[in-house]
PDB file of C-alpha atoms in Angstrom:
ATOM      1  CA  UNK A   1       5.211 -18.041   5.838  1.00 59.00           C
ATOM      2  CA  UNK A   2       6.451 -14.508   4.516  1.00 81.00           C
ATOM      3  CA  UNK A   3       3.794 -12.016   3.817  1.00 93.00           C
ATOM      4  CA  UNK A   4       3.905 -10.472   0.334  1.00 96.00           C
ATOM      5  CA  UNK A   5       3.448  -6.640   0.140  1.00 97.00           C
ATOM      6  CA  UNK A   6       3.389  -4.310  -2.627  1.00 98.00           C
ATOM      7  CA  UNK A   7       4.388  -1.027  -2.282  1.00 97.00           C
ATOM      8  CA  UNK A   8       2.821   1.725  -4.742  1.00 97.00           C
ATOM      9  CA  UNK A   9       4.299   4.745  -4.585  1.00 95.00           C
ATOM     10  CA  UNK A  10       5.960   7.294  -7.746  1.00 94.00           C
ATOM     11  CA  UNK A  11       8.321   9.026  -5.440  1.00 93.00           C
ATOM     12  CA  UNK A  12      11.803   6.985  -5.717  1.00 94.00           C
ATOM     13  CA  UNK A  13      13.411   8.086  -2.374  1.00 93.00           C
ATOM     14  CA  UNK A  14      10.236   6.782  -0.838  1.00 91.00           C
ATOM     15  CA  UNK A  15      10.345   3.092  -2.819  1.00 94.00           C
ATOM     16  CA  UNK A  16      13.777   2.641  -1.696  1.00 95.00           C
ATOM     17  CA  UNK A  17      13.689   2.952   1.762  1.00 94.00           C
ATOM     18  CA  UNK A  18      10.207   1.067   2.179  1.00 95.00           C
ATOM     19  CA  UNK A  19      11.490  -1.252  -0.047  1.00 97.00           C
ATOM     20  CA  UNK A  20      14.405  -1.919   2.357  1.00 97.00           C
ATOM     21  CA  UNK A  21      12.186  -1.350   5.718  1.00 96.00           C
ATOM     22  CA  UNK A  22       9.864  -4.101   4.894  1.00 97.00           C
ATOM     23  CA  UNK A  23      12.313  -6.766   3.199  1.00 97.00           C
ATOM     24  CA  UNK A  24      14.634  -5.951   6.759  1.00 96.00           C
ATOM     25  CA  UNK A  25      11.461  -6.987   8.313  1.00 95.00           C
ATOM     26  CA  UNK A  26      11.167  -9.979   6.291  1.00 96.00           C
ATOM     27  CA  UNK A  27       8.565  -9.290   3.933  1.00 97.00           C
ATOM     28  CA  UNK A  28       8.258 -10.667   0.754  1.00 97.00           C
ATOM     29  CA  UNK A  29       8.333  -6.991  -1.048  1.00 98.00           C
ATOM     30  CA  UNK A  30       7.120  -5.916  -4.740  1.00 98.00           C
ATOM     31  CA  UNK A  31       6.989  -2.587  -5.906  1.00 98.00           C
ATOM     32  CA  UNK A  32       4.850  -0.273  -8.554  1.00 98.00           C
ATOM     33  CA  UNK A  33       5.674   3.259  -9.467  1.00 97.00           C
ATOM     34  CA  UNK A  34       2.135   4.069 -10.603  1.00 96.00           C
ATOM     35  CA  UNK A  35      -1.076   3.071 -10.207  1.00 96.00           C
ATOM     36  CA  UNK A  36      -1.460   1.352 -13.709  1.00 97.00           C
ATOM     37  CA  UNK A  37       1.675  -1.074 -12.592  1.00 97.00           C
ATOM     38  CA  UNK A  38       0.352  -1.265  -9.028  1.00 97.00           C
ATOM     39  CA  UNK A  39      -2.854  -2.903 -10.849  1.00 97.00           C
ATOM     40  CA  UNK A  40      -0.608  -5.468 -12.530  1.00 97.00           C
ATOM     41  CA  UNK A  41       1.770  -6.423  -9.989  1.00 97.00           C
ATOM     42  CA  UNK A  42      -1.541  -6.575  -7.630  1.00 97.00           C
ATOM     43  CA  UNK A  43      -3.521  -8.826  -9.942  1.00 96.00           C
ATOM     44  CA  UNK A  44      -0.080 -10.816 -10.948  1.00 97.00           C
ATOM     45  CA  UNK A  45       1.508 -11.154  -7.375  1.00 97.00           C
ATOM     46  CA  UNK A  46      -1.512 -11.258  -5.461  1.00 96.00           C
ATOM     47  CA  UNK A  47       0.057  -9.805  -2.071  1.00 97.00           C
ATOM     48  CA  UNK A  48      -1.510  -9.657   1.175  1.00 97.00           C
ATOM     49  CA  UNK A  49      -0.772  -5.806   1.764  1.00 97.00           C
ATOM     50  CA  UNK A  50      -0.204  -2.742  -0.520  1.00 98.00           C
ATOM     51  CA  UNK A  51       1.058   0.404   0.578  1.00 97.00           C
ATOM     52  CA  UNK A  52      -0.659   2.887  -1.891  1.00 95.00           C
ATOM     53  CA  UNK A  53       0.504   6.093  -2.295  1.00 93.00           C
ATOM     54  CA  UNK A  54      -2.261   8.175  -2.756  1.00 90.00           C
ATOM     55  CA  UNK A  55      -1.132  10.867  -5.334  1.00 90.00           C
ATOM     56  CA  UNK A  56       0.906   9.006  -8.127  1.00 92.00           C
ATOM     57  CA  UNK A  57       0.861   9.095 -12.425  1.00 92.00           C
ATOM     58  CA  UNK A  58      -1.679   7.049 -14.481  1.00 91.00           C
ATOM     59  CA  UNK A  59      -4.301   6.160 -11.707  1.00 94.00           C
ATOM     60  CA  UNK A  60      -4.369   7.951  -8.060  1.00 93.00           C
ATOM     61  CA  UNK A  61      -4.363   5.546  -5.078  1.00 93.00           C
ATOM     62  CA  UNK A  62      -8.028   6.028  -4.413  1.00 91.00           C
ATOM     63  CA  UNK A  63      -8.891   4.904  -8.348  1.00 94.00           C
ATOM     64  CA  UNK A  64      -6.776   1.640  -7.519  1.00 95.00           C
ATOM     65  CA  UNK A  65      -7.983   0.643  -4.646  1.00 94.00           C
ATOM     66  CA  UNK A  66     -11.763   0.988  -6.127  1.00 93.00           C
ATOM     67  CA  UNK A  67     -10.549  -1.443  -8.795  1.00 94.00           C
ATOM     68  CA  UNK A  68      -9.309  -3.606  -6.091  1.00 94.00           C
ATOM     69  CA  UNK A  69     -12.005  -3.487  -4.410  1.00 94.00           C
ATOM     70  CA  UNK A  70     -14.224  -4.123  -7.348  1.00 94.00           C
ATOM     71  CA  UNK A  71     -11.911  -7.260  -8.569  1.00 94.00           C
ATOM     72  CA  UNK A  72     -13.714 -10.287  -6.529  1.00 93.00           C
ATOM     73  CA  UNK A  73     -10.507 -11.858  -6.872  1.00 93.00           C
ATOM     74  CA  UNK A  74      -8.490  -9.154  -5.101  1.00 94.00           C
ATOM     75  CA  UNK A  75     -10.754  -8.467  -2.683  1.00 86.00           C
ATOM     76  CA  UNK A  76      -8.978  -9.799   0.305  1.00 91.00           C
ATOM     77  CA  UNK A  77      -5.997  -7.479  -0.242  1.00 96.00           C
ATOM     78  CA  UNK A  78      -5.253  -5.138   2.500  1.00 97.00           C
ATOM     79  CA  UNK A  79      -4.721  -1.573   1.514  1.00 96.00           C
ATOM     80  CA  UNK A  80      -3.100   0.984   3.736  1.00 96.00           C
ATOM     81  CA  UNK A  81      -2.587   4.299   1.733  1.00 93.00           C
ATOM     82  CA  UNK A  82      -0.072   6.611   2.623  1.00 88.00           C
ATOM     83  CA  UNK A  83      -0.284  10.205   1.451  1.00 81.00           C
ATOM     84  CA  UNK A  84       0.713  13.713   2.550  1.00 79.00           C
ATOM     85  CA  UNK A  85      -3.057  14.624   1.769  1.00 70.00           C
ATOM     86  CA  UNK A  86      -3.746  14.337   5.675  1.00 67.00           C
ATOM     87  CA  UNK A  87      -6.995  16.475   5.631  1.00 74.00           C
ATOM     88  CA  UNK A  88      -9.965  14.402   7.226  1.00 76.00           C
ATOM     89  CA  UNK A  89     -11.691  14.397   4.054  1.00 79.00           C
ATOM     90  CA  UNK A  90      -9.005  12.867   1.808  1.00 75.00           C
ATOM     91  CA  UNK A  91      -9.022  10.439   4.825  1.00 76.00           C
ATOM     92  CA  UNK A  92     -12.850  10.085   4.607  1.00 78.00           C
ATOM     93  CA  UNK A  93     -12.703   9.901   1.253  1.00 80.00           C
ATOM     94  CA  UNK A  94      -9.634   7.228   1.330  1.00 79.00           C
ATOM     95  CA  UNK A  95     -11.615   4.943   3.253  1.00 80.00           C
ATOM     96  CA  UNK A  96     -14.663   5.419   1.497  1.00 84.00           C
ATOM     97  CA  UNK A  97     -12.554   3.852  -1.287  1.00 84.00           C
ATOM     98  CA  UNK A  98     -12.097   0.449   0.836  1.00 88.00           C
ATOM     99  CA  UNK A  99      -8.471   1.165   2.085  1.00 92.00           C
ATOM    100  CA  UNK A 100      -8.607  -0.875   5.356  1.00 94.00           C
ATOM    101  CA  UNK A 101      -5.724   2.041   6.873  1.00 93.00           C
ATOM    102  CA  UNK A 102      -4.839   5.460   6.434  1.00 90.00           C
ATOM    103  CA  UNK A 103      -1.516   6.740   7.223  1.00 91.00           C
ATOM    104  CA  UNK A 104      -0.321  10.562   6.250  1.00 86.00           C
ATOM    105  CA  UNK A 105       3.130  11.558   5.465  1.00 82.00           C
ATOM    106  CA  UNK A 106       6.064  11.749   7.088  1.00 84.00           C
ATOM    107  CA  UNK A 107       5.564   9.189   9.216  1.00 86.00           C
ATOM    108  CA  UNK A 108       7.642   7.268  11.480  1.00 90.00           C
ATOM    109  CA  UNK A 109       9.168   4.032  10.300  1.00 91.00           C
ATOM    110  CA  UNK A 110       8.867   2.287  13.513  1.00 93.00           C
ATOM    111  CA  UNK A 111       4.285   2.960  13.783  1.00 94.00           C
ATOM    112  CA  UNK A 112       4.596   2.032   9.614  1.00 95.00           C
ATOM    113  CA  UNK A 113       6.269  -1.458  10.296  1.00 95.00           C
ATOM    114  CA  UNK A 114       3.509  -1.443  13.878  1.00 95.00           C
ATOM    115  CA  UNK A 115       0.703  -0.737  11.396  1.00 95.00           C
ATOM    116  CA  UNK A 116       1.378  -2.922   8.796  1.00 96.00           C
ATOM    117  CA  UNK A 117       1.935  -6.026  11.189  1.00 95.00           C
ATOM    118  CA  UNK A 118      -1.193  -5.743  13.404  1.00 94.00           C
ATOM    119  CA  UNK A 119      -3.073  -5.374   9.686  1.00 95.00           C
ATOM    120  CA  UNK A 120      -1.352  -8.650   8.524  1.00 95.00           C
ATOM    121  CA  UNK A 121      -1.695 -10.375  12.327  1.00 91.00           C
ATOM    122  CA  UNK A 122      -5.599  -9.441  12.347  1.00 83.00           C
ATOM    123  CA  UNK A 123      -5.999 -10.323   8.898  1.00 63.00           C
ATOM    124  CA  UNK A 124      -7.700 -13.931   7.829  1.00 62.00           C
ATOM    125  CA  UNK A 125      -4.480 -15.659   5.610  1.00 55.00           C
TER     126      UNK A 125
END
């Protein structure tokens, strides 16, 4: 079964190439280009994974994953944020929040696609 991920992020050069990383990896892929729409496709699609973008228009990363985390029925979503904030308190902070992983900009595409399939093979379906 494909794994559904949503990836959250405002930054359009960013979108587009996840977008394509993670559907060439097979993923079932949605996207959101700010954290109001990230709510909607979340609550609408129900993925397994979102990437979240920390900074983004509307609602930061960290205010939508404490609504996820506060939805009972989105609980089970697994939230790794990606931001260039890489200070240890914004990654404190970040998983304070409930994001399960924290991941700061630029990364490489190859530990991205590493990280977000150990989260989905440790994960309970």
């Amino acid at each position: 079964m494909t794994s559904k991920i949503l990836i959250a992020d405002d930054e359009p050069n960013i979108l587009i190439s996840l977008e394509y990383l993670m559907k060439r990896e097979g993923f079932e892929v949605h996207v959101a280009r700010d954290g109001h729409e990230a709510l909607e496709v979340l609550r609408r699609e129900r993925p397994r994974l979102v990437l979240l973008d920390v900074m983004m228009p509307g609602k930061s990363g960290f205010e939508v994953c404490q609504e996820l985390r506060a939805d009972e029925s989105l609980q089970g979503t697994l939230v790794l944020m990606l931001t260039a904030k890489g200070r240890d308190t914004d990654v404190a902070k970040g998983l304070a929040m409930g994001a399960d992983a924290y991941m700061t900009k630029p990364f490489s595409t190859r530990e991205l696609v590493q990280k977000v399939r150990e989260m989905l093979d440790g994960a309970p379906a």
